[in-house]
Every structure is written in C-alpha cells, then in structure tokens.
C-alpha cells in the first residue's frame, strides 16, 4: 500500500510536524487491524467452541470499529484536531492491547486468533509510537 | 426510536450497573450526531462560502466517525469493555464540543450549522452524563 | 429526531425532486436499523444458544454495516450520485429483508430478535418506498 | 498486508468456492480505497480551488463509506450472504468508477487526485473481477 505515503506527500498543507513514516505506519496498522478483527470475529463465530469465544468476538468488533474511526481521523490534515488525534490514539492503543490479550488466550487453538493477536500488537505499538511522536 | 429502550431491556445479561435511561439517551445522541455532522459537512460543501467552512467540514467529518464508533461500542454489553467505553466517551465528548464550537461560529449565517451545533451540544452533554454515571 | 427534517430543509441546494418526508423516513430507518442490528448481534452472542444463532449474528453485522453506509450516502445532496443511491437502497432493502427473515425465526425465543425483525422490516419498507419515489 | 491471505486460510469453514487470490485482492483494494478517498476528500478541502472540487469531495466521501462496508461484508464467511455480496460489489464497482472519473478531471492539477483515481480504478477492477468469479 504505497498509496498512503503518496497521499501524505501530496496533501496541499502537508501533515505538519508529524513524522510521515510513523504516521503512515499507524494508518496502515489501523486499516490492517480493522480487517483482521472483523475477520477474526467471523472466524470465531464459525468455531464449534463459539460459546467460549464470546469475549473474543465482542472485543474484536469493538476493536474493528475503533480502528476504523482512528484510520479516518488520521487521514485528515486540514485544520487541526490535535486533541482528538491524541484521544483516539489512546482509545485505539488500549482496545488493541485488550484484543491482543484476548486473542492470545486462544492462539494455540485457533490460528486466526494467533494472526489477529499479532495484528493487534502491531497496531498497539504503532499507536504508542505515534503518540510519542506528536 | 423506542427501539433503543426495547433492546436494552431484552439483552440476556442486562446492561450491568449502567443507568438505562442515561445510556439510551447517549446512544440516541450519538446516532443523531452521526447524521447531523454528515449532513452539515455536505451542506457546508454546497455553500458559496465553502472556502471559509473548511475547519467546520473537517470537524464535522471527524465528529461523525467518532459518534459512529461510540454508538456501536455503547450498543454492546457482552463481556466487559469498561475502559474502552470511558475512552470513547471522552473522545466523543471532546470532538462534539469542538464541533459545536465551530458550528456556532457560522450559526447565524447557516441554519444547518445552528441545528448541528445544538445536536453536538446534546451529544457532548449525553457523553458527560454517562461518564459521570459509569 | 426532528434534526433530520431540519437538516433537509436547510441544505443550500435543497434535496432535489426527492420527497422530503420519504427521504427523512428512510434515513431514520437506516440509523435505527444500524443500532438495532448491532445490539441484536451482541444480544445473540450472550445467549446460551449462541451456536444456533450464528447466521443471525452474521446477518445482523452485515445489515448494520450496510445501513450505516446507506444512511451516510442518503445524508449528502451536493452534486449528484443518483445511481449510487439506487444501488445502496437495493442492497439495504435486500439485507434488511434477509435479516428480518432470520430474526423472525428466533422471535418467539428471543425478544431482541423480535424487536430487531420489526426494525429491519421498517427499514426494508422505507428503502422500497424511497426507491419507488426516486 | 499478508494478514488477509493468512486470515482467509485460517477460517474454520473456508471461504467456499470463491477464488482466494481474487477475494484477497478485492478486500485489499477496498481498504486501500477507503483510505485513499478519505485522504483525497481532505486534500481537496485544503486546496485554494476547493469550490471547484465539491463534486470530487462528495464522491470521495460516498466512495469511502461504500468501500468500508464492502470490505467488512467481504471479510465474513460464516453462513451465506451471496446476494448481498453481489449487491455490494456492484455498488462499490460503480462508485469507484464515478470517483475515478471525477478524480481524473483534476489529476493534472492535483497529485492527490491522480493517486486517488488510480486507487479507485484498481478497486473498480477488483470488484469487477470478483463479481465475475462468484
């Protein structure tokens, strides 16, 4: 997805003081995690042991919705919503951590949870790194 | 929209200690604000003075996305995501306040900004009230 | 939610030939159905019989996402996206019908499915009516 | 984003008769286009000539919302929503085509429109290819 770097470079007002590489990394991580959590919720739903995966499904769905909103907010640079960016990154970092914790409990049993846990950890790190760079 | 009260009452595990009336009020305010901000962004875009309404459009779009995610998170009661609920309510309260402040600047010129400012204030209050009740 | 009528009336270019009452009704039905399906998916997930409710949860999640996108598209009147409006209304009508059919199978057992089936039927009708009025 | 292939391979019921490579390509194209259109709408908003870019911004916003919903629907394989998949792919293909057409009008002036037009064309093709493979 080279499109993220390309769009960041072509914004008429630029992306301010934010480090472009760190921002790009975080947008990509949010998009990836939106997908991964939506897919993992559905895969958990199809498991024989779905009754044991309730918490995982719920956390997956929340995580997908928060990553979606965070990716959208991070894609805008007109005007200034610095406080909102910070708030959303904190929310996103925390739900990614919860979702990774939850998925890791089932990672040995369910490969989709193992993959999703890694995606959530990447997004947790990317949000933490962008928060530090703001 | 009596459907919100009805759904809250019929959830198999209930909604925990949360006050149902306050929760219902906040879900409705988020849905209303998702609509209002999406519509106000589009109305601003159609104004002759669109160049003066850039900040308003951007804030509207952010506010719509955050209200959307917050409404979805507040609609789930399986398992427990108390920390996320708090984080999202804080983000939602703050962007609703920013969006109301921005819309109020244009409220005398543009009726849609006046309507949207009121919707954002209602949602800001509803988030504040729910945060206090958690 | 009087805000929908108010926003439709204040759009600088108006809403074209579309009947305002029918459009308002459809936007409200989509927002209501976005909520109802998100909440019903979560309520199904919390049921002891969650394994029997897989198809219901999946359809609920799809229906919520399509209603969300449809509500957003219907909230914009700048420029002209008549073909997209038609495509989305057809998709929304069909998934609301599927979701109502699915929820009705469990309506006697689960009150949330009964409520959600009614909401989906209202949205199916509202989409059908707006399609006829375009 | 190798996560898409990995998740498709680990779904407990598989993805049915759908060609995995074509499905993966379409999911990735939708996620990329969700980002690209959100970012292009914001970049257009920041241009001096924003008044000439109204149609582009509106189409970008619609395209982002439809790509978002389509990516989510395509990420689920539990149960069967074949008709909805078809409807959403048709809607997504059409709005991507409109958005590419619109962005191409400004591609020489605005690099973000050039990048976004290419992303929309890729997503239009990916939807067309998946529709043919269903």
mmCIF file of N, CA, C and O in Angstrom, chain C residues 20-62:
data_model
loop_
_atom_site.group_PDB
_atom_site.id
_atom_site.type_symbol
_atom_site.label_atom_id
_atom_site.label_comp_id
_atom_site.label_asym_id
_atom_site.label_seq_id
_atom_site.Cartn_x
_atom_site.Cartn_y
_atom_site.Cartn_z
ATOM 1 N N UNK C 20 -39.301 14.870 0.607
ATOM 2 C CA UNK C 20 -38.571 15.038 1.865
ATOM 3 C C UNK C 20 -39.039 14.091 2.958
ATOM 4 O O UNK C 20 -38.234 13.578 3.737
ATOM 5 N N UNK C 21 -40.334 13.864 3.032
ATOM 6 C CA UNK C 21 -40.873 13.006 4.102
ATOM 7 C C UNK C 21 -40.402 11.560 3.924
ATOM 8 O O UNK C 21 -40.052 10.872 4.889
ATOM 9 N N UNK C 22 -40.386 11.107 2.667
ATOM 10 C CA UNK C 22 -39.964 9.724 2.381
ATOM 11 C C UNK C 22 -38.463 9.570 2.616
ATOM 12 O O UNK C 22 -38.000 8.560 3.161
ATOM 13 N N UNK C 23 -37.699 10.585 2.225
ATOM 14 C CA UNK C 23 -36.254 10.552 2.446
ATOM 15 C C UNK C 23 -35.936 10.556 3.945
ATOM 16 O O UNK C 23 -35.124 9.761 4.432
ATOM 17 N N UNK C 24 -36.586 11.437 4.679
ATOM 18 C CA UNK C 24 -36.387 11.517 6.138
ATOM 19 C C UNK C 24 -36.692 10.164 6.788
ATOM 20 O O UNK C 24 -35.923 9.662 7.613
ATOM 21 N N UNK C 25 -37.805 9.590 6.393
ATOM 22 C CA UNK C 25 -38.232 8.299 6.935
ATOM 23 C C UNK C 25 -37.167 7.218 6.699
ATOM 24 O O UNK C 25 -36.869 6.387 7.560
ATOM 25 N N UNK C 26 -36.553 7.243 5.523
ATOM 26 C CA UNK C 26 -35.560 6.225 5.167
ATOM 27 C C UNK C 26 -34.253 6.442 5.936
ATOM 28 O O UNK C 26 -33.633 5.479 6.397
ATOM 29 N N UNK C 27 -33.827 7.692 6.066
ATOM 30 C CA UNK C 27 -32.605 7.978 6.840
ATOM 31 C C UNK C 27 -32.794 7.499 8.285
ATOM 32 O O UNK C 27 -31.924 6.818 8.855
ATOM 33 N N UNK C 28 -33.929 7.841 8.880
ATOM 34 C CA UNK C 28 -34.204 7.430 10.265
ATOM 35 C C UNK C 28 -34.242 5.912 10.398
ATOM 36 O O UNK C 28 -33.708 5.338 11.357
ATOM 37 N N UNK C 29 -34.858 5.255 9.413
ATOM 38 C CA UNK C 29 -34.963 3.789 9.466
ATOM 39 C C UNK C 29 -33.575 3.147 9.382
ATOM 40 O O UNK C 29 -33.299 2.145 10.054
ATOM 41 N N UNK C 30 -32.689 3.712 8.571
ATOM 42 C CA UNK C 30 -31.319 3.182 8.451
ATOM 43 C C UNK C 30 -30.549 3.358 9.762
ATOM 44 O O UNK C 30 -29.820 2.457 10.197
ATOM 45 N N UNK C 31 -30.681 4.530 10.392
ATOM 46 C CA UNK C 31 -29.971 4.772 11.655
ATOM 47 C C UNK C 31 -30.494 3.822 12.742
ATOM 48 O O UNK C 31 -29.726 3.251 13.518
ATOM 49 N N UNK C 32 -31.808 3.667 12.786
ATOM 50 C CA UNK C 32 -32.446 2.787 13.765
ATOM 51 C C UNK C 32 -31.982 1.342 13.554
ATOM 52 O O UNK C 32 -31.690 0.623 14.512
ATOM 53 N N UNK C 33 -31.876 0.944 12.289
ATOM 54 C CA UNK C 33 -31.517 -0.436 11.958
ATOM 55 C C UNK C 33 -30.018 -0.682 12.211
ATOM 56 O O UNK C 33 -29.637 -1.789 12.609
ATOM 57 N N UNK C 34 -29.182 0.324 11.975
ATOM 58 C CA UNK C 34 -27.757 0.234 12.344
ATOM 59 C C UNK C 34 -27.643 -0.093 13.828
ATOM 60 O O UNK C 34 -26.904 -1.004 14.239
ATOM 61 N N UNK C 35 -28.394 0.641 14.661
ATOM 62 C CA UNK C 35 -28.363 0.372 16.100
ATOM 63 C C UNK C 35 -28.934 -1.009 16.417
ATOM 64 O O UNK C 35 -28.318 -1.810 17.136
ATOM 65 N N UNK C 36 -30.116 -1.268 15.910
ATOM 66 C CA UNK C 36 -30.844 -2.479 16.288
ATOM 67 C C UNK C 36 -30.047 -3.742 15.932
ATOM 68 O O UNK C 36 -29.978 -4.696 16.722
ATOM 69 N N UNK C 37 -29.436 -3.760 14.766
ATOM 70 C CA UNK C 37 -28.672 -4.937 14.327
ATOM 71 C C UNK C 37 -27.365 -5.092 15.112
ATOM 72 O O UNK C 37 -26.947 -6.210 15.406
ATOM 73 N N UNK C 38 -26.722 -3.975 15.451
ATOM 74 C CA UNK C 38 -25.504 -4.046 16.272
ATOM 75 C C UNK C 38 -25.861 -4.610 17.648
ATOM 76 O O UNK C 38 -25.158 -5.483 18.185
ATOM 77 N N UNK C 39 -26.969 -4.129 18.203
ATOM 78 C CA UNK C 39 -27.392 -4.572 19.538
ATOM 79 C C UNK C 39 -27.891 -6.020 19.517
ATOM 80 O O UNK C 39 -27.636 -6.783 20.454
ATOM 81 N N UNK C 40 -28.582 -6.419 18.441
ATOM 82 C CA UNK C 40 -29.108 -7.784 18.359
ATOM 83 C C UNK C 40 -27.963 -8.786 18.185
ATOM 84 O O UNK C 40 -27.988 -9.874 18.777
ATOM 85 N N UNK C 41 -26.953 -8.447 17.396
ATOM 86 C CA UNK C 41 -25.780 -9.319 17.256
ATOM 87 C C UNK C 41 -25.144 -9.565 18.618
ATOM 88 O O UNK C 41 -24.777 -10.692 18.966
ATOM 89 N N UNK C 42 -25.035 -8.505 19.401
ATOM 90 C CA UNK C 42 -24.421 -8.630 20.724
ATOM 91 C C UNK C 42 -25.302 -9.423 21.676
ATOM 92 O O UNK C 42 -24.800 -10.233 22.471
ATOM 93 N N UNK C 43 -26.609 -9.210 21.609
ATOM 94 C CA UNK C 43 -27.535 -9.954 22.478
ATOM 95 C C UNK C 43 -27.524 -11.447 22.120
ATOM 96 O O UNK C 43 -27.503 -12.307 23.002
ATOM 97 N N UNK C 44 -27.529 -11.754 20.822
ATOM 98 C CA UNK C 44 -27.442 -13.159 20.374
ATOM 99 C C UNK C 44 -26.160 -13.810 20.906
ATOM 100 O O UNK C 44 -26.159 -14.966 21.323
ATOM 101 N N UNK C 45 -25.072 -13.042 20.860
ATOM 102 C CA UNK C 45 -23.771 -13.544 21.309
ATOM 103 C C UNK C 45 -23.813 -13.931 22.787
ATOM 104 O O UNK C 45 -23.091 -14.838 23.225
ATOM 105 N N UNK C 46 -24.650 -13.255 23.560
ATOM 106 C CA UNK C 46 -24.739 -13.512 25.004
ATOM 107 C C UNK C 46 -25.714 -14.638 25.347
ATOM 108 O O UNK C 46 -25.785 -15.062 26.499
ATOM 109 N N UNK C 47 -26.454 -15.142 24.374
ATOM 110 C CA UNK C 47 -27.438 -16.205 24.636
ATOM 111 C C UNK C 47 -26.743 -17.554 24.859
ATOM 112 O O UNK C 47 -25.722 -17.833 24.232
ATOM 113 N N UNK C 48 -27.338 -18.407 25.711
ATOM 114 C CA UNK C 48 -26.828 -19.772 25.914
ATOM 115 C C UNK C 48 -26.766 -20.526 24.589
ATOM 116 O O UNK C 48 -25.879 -21.349 24.376
ATOM 117 N N UNK C 49 -27.719 -20.217 23.726
ATOM 118 C CA UNK C 49 -27.837 -20.939 22.455
ATOM 119 C C UNK C 49 -27.084 -20.233 21.325
ATOM 120 O O UNK C 49 -27.491 -20.335 20.164
ATOM 121 N N UNK C 50 -25.994 -19.558 21.660
ATOM 122 C CA UNK C 50 -25.275 -18.772 20.644
ATOM 123 C C UNK C 50 -24.923 -19.606 19.400
ATOM 124 O O UNK C 50 -24.950 -19.092 18.268
ATOM 125 N N UNK C 51 -24.653 -20.901 19.600
ATOM 126 C CA UNK C 51 -24.272 -21.750 18.459
ATOM 127 C C UNK C 51 -25.394 -21.855 17.425
ATOM 128 O O UNK C 51 -25.140 -22.076 16.240
ATOM 129 N N UNK C 52 -26.643 -21.685 17.871
ATOM 130 C CA UNK C 52 -27.781 -21.734 16.940
ATOM 131 C C UNK C 52 -28.061 -20.379 16.304
ATOM 132 O O UNK C 52 -28.949 -20.265 15.458
ATOM 133 N N UNK C 53 -27.338 -19.375 16.735
ATOM 134 C CA UNK C 53 -27.647 -18.008 16.299
ATOM 135 C C UNK C 53 -26.554 -17.428 15.395
ATOM 136 O O UNK C 53 -26.489 -16.232 15.145
ATOM 137 N N UNK C 54 -25.673 -18.320 14.904
ATOM 138 C CA UNK C 54 -24.561 -17.861 14.060
ATOM 139 C C UNK C 54 -25.037 -17.085 12.835
ATOM 140 O O UNK C 54 -24.525 -16.012 12.535
ATOM 141 N N UNK C 55 -26.009 -17.647 12.111
ATOM 142 C CA UNK C 55 -26.470 -16.985 10.888
ATOM 143 C C UNK C 55 -27.096 -15.639 11.222
ATOM 144 O O UNK C 55 -26.933 -14.657 10.484
ATOM 145 N N UNK C 56 -27.784 -15.587 12.367
ATOM 146 C CA UNK C 56 -28.438 -14.341 12.790
ATOM 147 C C UNK C 56 -27.381 -13.262 13.089
ATOM 148 O O UNK C 56 -27.519 -12.114 12.660
ATOM 149 N N UNK C 57 -26.330 -13.644 13.810
ATOM 150 C CA UNK C 57 -25.275 -12.688 14.158
ATOM 151 C C UNK C 57 -24.586 -12.163 12.900
ATOM 152 O O UNK C 57 -24.370 -10.965 12.733
ATOM 153 N N UNK C 58 -24.247 -13.077 11.998
ATOM 154 C CA UNK C 58 -23.558 -12.663 10.781
ATOM 155 C C UNK C 58 -24.417 -11.695 9.952
ATOM 156 O O UNK C 58 -23.935 -10.661 9.488
ATOM 157 N N UNK C 59 -25.699 -12.053 9.785
ATOM 158 C CA UNK C 59 -26.595 -11.200 9.007
ATOM 159 C C UNK C 59 -26.790 -9.848 9.696
ATOM 160 O O UNK C 59 -26.826 -8.796 9.045
ATOM 161 N N UNK C 60 -26.916 -9.874 11.015
ATOM 162 C CA UNK C 60 -27.013 -8.624 11.784
ATOM 163 C C UNK C 60 -25.814 -7.701 11.522
ATOM 164 O O UNK C 60 -25.977 -6.496 11.326
ATOM 165 N N UNK C 61 -24.613 -8.271 11.539
ATOM 166 C CA UNK C 61 -23.402 -7.454 11.365
ATOM 167 C C UNK C 61 -23.347 -6.857 9.959
ATOM 168 O O UNK C 61 -23.029 -5.681 9.779
ATOM 169 N N UNK C 62 -23.659 -7.681 8.966
ATOM 170 C CA UNK C 62 -23.711 -7.162 7.594
ATOM 171 C C UNK C 62 -24.753 -6.057 7.471
ATOM 172 O O UNK C 62 -24.510 -5.015 6.838
#
